[in-house]
XYZ file of C-alpha atoms in Angstrom:
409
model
C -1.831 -5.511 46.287
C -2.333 -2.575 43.691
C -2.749 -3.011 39.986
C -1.651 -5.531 38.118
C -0.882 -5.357 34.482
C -0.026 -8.248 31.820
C 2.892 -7.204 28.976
C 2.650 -9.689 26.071
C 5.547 -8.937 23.773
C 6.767 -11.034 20.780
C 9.516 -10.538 18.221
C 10.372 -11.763 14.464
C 13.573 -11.973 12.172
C 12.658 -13.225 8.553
C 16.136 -14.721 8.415
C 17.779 -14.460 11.189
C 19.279 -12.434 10.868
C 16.670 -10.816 8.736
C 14.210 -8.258 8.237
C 12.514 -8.315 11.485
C 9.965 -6.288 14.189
C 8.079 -6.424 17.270
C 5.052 -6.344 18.801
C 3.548 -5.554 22.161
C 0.468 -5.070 24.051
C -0.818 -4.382 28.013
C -3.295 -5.849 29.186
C -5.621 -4.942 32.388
C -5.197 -8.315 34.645
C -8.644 -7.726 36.047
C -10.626 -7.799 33.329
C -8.432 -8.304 29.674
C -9.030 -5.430 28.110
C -6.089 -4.530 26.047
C -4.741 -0.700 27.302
C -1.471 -0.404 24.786
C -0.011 -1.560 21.290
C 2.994 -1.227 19.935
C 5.075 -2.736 17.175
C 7.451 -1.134 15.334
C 9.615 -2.554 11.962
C 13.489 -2.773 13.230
C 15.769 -2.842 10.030
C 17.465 -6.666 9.585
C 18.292 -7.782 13.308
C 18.357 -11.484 14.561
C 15.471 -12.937 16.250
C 16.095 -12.273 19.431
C 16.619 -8.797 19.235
C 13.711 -8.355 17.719
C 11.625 -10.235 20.960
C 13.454 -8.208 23.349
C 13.103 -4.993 21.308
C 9.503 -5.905 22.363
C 10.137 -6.200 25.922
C 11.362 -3.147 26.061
C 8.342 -1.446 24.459
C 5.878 -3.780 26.116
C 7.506 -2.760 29.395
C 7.608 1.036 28.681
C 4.102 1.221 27.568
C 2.995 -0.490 30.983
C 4.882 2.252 33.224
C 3.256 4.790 30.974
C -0.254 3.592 32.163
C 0.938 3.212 35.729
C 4.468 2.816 36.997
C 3.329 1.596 40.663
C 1.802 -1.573 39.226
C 2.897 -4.652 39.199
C 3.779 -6.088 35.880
C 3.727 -9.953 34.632
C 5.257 -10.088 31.463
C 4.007 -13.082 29.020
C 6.496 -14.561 26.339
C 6.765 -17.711 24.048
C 10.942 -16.713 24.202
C 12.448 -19.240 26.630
C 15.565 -17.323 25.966
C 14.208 -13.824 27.109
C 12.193 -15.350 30.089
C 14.995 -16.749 31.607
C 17.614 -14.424 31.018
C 15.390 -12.002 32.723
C 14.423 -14.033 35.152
C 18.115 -14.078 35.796
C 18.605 -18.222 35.694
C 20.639 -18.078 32.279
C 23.548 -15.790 31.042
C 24.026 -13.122 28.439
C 26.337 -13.565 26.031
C 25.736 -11.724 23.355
C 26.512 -7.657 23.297
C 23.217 -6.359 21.680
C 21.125 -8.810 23.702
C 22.972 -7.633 27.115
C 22.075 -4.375 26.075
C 18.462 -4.820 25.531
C 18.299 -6.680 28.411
C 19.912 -3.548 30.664
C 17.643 -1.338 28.725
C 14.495 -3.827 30.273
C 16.008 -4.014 33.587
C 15.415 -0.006 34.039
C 12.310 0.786 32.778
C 10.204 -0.519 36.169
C 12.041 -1.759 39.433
C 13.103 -5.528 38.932
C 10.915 -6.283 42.558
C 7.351 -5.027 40.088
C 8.203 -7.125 37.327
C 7.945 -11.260 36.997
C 8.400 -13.500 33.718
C 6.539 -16.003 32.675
C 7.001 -18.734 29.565
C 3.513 -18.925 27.493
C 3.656 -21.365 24.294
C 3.422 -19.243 21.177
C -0.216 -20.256 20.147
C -0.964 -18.114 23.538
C 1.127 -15.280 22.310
C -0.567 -14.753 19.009
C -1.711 -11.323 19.895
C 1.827 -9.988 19.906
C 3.056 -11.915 17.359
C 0.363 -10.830 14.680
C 1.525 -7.109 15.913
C 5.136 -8.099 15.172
C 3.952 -9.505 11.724
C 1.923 -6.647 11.231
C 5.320 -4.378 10.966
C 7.411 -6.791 9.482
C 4.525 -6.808 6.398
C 4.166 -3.034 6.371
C 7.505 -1.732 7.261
C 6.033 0.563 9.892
C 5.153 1.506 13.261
C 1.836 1.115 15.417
C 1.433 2.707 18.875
C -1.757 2.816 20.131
C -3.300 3.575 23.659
C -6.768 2.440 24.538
C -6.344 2.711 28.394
C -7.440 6.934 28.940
C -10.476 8.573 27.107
C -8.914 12.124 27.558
C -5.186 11.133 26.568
C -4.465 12.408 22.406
C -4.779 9.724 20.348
C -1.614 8.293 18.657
C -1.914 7.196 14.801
C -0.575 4.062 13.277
C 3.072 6.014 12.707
C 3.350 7.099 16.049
C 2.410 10.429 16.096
C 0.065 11.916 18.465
C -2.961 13.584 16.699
C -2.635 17.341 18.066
C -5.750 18.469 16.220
C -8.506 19.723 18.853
C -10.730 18.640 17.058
C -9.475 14.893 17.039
C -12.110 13.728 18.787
C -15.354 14.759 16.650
C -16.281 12.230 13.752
C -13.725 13.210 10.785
C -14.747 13.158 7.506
C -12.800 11.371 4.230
C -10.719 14.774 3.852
C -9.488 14.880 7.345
C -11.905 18.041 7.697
C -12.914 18.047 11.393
C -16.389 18.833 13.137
C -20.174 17.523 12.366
C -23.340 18.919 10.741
C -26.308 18.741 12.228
C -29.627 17.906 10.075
C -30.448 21.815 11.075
C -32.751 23.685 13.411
C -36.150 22.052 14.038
C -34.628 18.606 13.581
C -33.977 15.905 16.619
C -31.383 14.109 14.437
C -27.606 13.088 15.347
C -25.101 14.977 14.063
C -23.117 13.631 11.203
C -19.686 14.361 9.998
C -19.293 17.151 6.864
C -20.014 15.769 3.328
C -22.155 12.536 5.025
C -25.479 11.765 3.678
C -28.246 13.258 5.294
C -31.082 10.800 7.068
C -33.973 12.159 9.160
C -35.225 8.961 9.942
C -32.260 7.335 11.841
C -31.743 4.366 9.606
C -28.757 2.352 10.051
C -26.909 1.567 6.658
C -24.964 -1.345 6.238
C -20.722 -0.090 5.769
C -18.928 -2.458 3.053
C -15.406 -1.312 3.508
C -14.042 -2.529 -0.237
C -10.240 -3.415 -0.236
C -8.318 -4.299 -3.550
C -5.729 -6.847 -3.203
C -2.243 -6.197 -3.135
C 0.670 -5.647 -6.152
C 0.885 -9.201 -8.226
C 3.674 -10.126 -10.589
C 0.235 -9.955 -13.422
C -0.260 -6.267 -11.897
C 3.382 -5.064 -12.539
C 3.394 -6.730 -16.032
C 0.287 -5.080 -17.063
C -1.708 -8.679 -18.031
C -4.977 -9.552 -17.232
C -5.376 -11.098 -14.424
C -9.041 -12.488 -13.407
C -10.567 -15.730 -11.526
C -9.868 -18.539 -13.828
C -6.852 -19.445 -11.865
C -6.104 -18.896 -8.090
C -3.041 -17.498 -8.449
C -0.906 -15.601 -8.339
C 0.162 -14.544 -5.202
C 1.298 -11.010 -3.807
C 4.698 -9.414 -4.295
C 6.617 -8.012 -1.448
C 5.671 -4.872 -2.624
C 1.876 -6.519 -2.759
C 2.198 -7.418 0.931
C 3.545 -4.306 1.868
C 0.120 -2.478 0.395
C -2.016 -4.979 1.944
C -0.282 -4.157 5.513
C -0.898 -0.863 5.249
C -4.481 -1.433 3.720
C -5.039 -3.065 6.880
C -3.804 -0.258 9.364
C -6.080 1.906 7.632
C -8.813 -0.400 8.013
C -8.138 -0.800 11.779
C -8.407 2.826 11.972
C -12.361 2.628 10.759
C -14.366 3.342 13.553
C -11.519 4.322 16.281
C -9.867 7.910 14.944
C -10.977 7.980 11.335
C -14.788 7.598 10.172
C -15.546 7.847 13.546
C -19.360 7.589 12.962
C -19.083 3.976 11.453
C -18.759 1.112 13.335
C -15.865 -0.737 13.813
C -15.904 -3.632 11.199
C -16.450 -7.321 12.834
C -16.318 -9.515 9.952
C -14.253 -9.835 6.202
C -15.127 -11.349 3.456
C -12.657 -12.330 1.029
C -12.397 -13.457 -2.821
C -11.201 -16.853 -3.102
C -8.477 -15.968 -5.185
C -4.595 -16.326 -3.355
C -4.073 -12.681 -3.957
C -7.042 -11.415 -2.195
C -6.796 -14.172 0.505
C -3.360 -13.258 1.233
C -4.230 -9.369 1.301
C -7.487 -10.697 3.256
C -5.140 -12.360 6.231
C -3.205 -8.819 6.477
C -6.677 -7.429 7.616
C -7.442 -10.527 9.713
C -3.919 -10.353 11.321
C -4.616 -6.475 12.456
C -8.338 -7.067 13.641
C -7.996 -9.949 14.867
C -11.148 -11.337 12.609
C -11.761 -14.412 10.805
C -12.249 -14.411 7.066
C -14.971 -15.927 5.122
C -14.787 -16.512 1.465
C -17.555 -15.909 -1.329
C -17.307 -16.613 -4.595
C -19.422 -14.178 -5.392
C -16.530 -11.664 -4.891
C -13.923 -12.999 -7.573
C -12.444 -10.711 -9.790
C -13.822 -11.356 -13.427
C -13.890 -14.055 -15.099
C -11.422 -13.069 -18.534
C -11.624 -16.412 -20.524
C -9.222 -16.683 -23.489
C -7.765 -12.968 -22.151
C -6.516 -14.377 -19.143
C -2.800 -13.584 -18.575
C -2.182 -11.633 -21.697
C -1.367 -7.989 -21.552
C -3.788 -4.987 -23.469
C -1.574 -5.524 -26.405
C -1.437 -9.333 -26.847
C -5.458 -9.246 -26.677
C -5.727 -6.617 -29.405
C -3.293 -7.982 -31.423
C -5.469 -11.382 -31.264
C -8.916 -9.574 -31.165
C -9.012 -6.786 -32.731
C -10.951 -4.055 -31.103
C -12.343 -6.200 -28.813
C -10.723 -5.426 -25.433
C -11.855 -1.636 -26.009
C -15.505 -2.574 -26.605
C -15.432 -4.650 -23.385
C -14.735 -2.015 -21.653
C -16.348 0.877 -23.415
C -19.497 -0.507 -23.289
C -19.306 -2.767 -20.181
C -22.179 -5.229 -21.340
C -19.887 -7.354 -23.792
C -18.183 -10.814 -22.309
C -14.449 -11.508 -23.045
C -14.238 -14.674 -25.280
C -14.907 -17.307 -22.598
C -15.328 -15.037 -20.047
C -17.793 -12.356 -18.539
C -18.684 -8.784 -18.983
C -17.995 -6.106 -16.473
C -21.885 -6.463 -16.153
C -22.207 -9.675 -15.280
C -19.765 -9.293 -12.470
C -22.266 -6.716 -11.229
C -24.952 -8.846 -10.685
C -22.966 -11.174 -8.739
C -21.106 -8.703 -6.823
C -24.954 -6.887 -6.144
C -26.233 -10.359 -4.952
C -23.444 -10.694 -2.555
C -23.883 -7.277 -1.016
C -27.392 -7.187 -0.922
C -27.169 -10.921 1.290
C -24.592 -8.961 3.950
C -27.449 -6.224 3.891
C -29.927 -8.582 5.040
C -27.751 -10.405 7.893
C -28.200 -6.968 9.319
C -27.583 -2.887 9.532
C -25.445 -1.276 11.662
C -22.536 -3.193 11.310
C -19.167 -3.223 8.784
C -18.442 -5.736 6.774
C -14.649 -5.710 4.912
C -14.809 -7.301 1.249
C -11.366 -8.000 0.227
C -11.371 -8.190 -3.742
C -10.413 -7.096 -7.287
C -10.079 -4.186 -9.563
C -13.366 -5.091 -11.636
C -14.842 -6.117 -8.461
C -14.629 -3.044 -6.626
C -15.744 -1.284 -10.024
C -18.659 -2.583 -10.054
C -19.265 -2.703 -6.220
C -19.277 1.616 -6.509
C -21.027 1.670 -10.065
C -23.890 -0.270 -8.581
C -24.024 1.579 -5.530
C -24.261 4.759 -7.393
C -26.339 3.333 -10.169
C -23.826 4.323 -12.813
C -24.182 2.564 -15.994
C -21.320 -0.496 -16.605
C -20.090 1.431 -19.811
C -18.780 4.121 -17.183
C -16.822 1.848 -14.476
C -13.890 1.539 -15.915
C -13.827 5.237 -15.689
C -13.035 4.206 -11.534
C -9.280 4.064 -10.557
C -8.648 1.374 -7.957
C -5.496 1.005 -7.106
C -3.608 -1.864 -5.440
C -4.173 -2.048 -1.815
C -6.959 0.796 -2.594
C -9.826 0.984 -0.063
C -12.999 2.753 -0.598
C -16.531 3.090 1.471
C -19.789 2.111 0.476
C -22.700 2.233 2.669
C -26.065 0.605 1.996
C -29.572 1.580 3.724
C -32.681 -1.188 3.214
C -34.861 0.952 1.216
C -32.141 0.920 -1.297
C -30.203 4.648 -0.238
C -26.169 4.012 -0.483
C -23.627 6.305 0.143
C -19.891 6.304 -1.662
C -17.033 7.467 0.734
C -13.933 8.940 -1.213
C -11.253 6.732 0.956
C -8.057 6.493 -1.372
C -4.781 4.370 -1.277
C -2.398 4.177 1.713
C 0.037 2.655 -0.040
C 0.291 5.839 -2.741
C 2.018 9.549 -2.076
């Protein structure tokens, strides 16, 4: 009977017309693994252009792997499964098109449609909503060790070196511990262990843009809100394609993460379900992971608060031990933040965790792990829909990777 391989494919208008994209994946029928993703943002295009522009790519990406199999292609589109199943009509120009465009890729006598309802089609459709958040592309193939690997823009990765463990700069190639040592290699700039302890990787994401973050006001845990702007979901999309990227063709010594752990604020959940969309994870919420609590600051900009306390918002941060009225001190959100990450340490090394947070969080997340003082973190830049590194051995040995922001030239 030969192979057999299973296309899901899924597409999205926010409108409808709308801005809209697609996803797609192969699977292996034997066994499930998935061989190929893509998705790709389309421009505003209805609906169903979008979920055939997915056929198409689903379909393309299966011949790629092997254009002898046989090919069952899974959809929640009643439209697109029976228009290409050839039991409804065409009407419309752009959907004929696409549906041409389908009908060449593999032989129609390889290829059979079936009808799947949509909660069985979320793989594709968290692709599609993947590119529809970030505005972007994602082709990946998982199905040959040798073939170049292809980034999340869609460009193969021509550097020879591709496949040794990269480090933070892009710099390729490993150190070894030296001669007389029977250590594994470790990328350039990596901290050094002769005794082959695992550390525990917290891969720290800052939420995405808020209307508070464009506005310049303070904006900590005494209310949930508010939520993300576009612009704020467009960060935490491509947060998240970075953090896919963890483990597969960047950091390639760390594992690939298998849990998140999210604030409880809306902004952070919402940039938290962006990375939960693209790994396919659950998230768990801890409070211990809020942004600070501000007190009587909360909402007002730098200028209201010293205009009302004079002084005072400098001194909380210059020295990083004084509370806002009402509120805590960069400190205190140290030693909550500490407790949290010291709890993931114990569930276990060897692992990565991703803690979806806040500005001050992240702060004092790094200033911990590097046992700089509180009056220095605001010194740290963190950026919206920033991610940075930090890895945590049990005898207390951490290590701060220099990661940056996706979202910034």
């Amino acid at each position: 009977m030969g192979r057999t391989l299973i296309v899901e494919a899924d597409g999205g208008s926010r409108g409808n017309p709308g801005p809209a994209g697609y996803g797609a994946l192969v699977r292996d029928a034997a066994t499930g693994t998935v061989l190929a993703e893509r998705a790709r943002y389309l421009g505003v295009v209805s609906n169903n252009v979008a979920e055939y522009s997915g056929l198409v790519a689903g379909l393309e990406a299966a011949r790629s792997i092997d254009p002898e199999a046989r090919v069952l292609v899974r959809m929640d589109s009643k439209l697109v499964v029976e228009q290409m199943s050839g039991r409804w009509k065409i009407k419309h120009e752009d959907m004929r098109r696409l549906a041409a465009e389908a009908a060449q890729v593999l032989p129609p006598s390889q290829v059979t449609y079936e009808w799947v309802p949509r909660a069985d089609n979320s793989a594709a459709d968290a692709l599609a909503n993947q590119v529809m958040d970030s505005r972007g592309e994602i082709a990946h193939d998982h199905w040959a060790a040798d073939t170049t690997p292809v980034t999340d823009q869609g460009q193969a990765d021509t550097d020879p070196a591709a496949d040794e463990p990269a480090d933070p700069s892009g710099a390729p190639g490993a150190d070894a511990a030296g001669p007389g040592f029977d250590t594994p290699t470790r990328p350039s700039g990596a901290r050094a262990r002769f005794d082959g302890a695992e550390p525990l990787t917290v891969v720290l994401v800052r939420h995405g843009q808020t209307p508070l973050t464009v506005a310049g006001a303070y904006s900590g845990s005494s209310v949930p809100g508010p939520s993300l702007t576009a612009r704020g979901r467009v960060q935490a999309a491509q947060a998240a394609d970075l953090v896919y990227r963890i483990g597969r063709d960047r950091w390639t010594d760390v594992p690939r993460p298998t849990e998140i752990v999210a604030s409880p604020m809306v902004r952070a959940q919402e940039t938290a379900r962006a990375v939960s969309r693209r790994l396919g994870l659950h998230v768990a919420t801890d409070e211990r992971f809020a942004e600070v609590h501000f007190g009587e600051w909360e909402g007002l900009t730098a200028d209201q608060i010293a205009e009302r306390w004079d002084g005072h918002p400098e001194q909380w941060l210059v020295s990083g031990t004084e509370a806002a009225p009402g509120g805590e001190s960069m400190a205190d959100v140290g030693d909550r933040v500490w407790a949290g990450l010291q709890d993931l340490l114990a569930q276990g090394t060897g692992r990565t965790v991703v803690v979806v947070g806040h500005a001050v969080q992240v702060r004092a997340a790094v200033g911990r792990a590097i046992e700089a003082p509180p009056s220095r973190w605001a010194g740290f830049r963190v950026p919206p829909g920033s991610v940075s590194i930090v890895r945590l051995w049990a005898d207390g040995a951490t290590e701060l990777t220099v990661v940056g922001c996706p979202s910034e030239p």
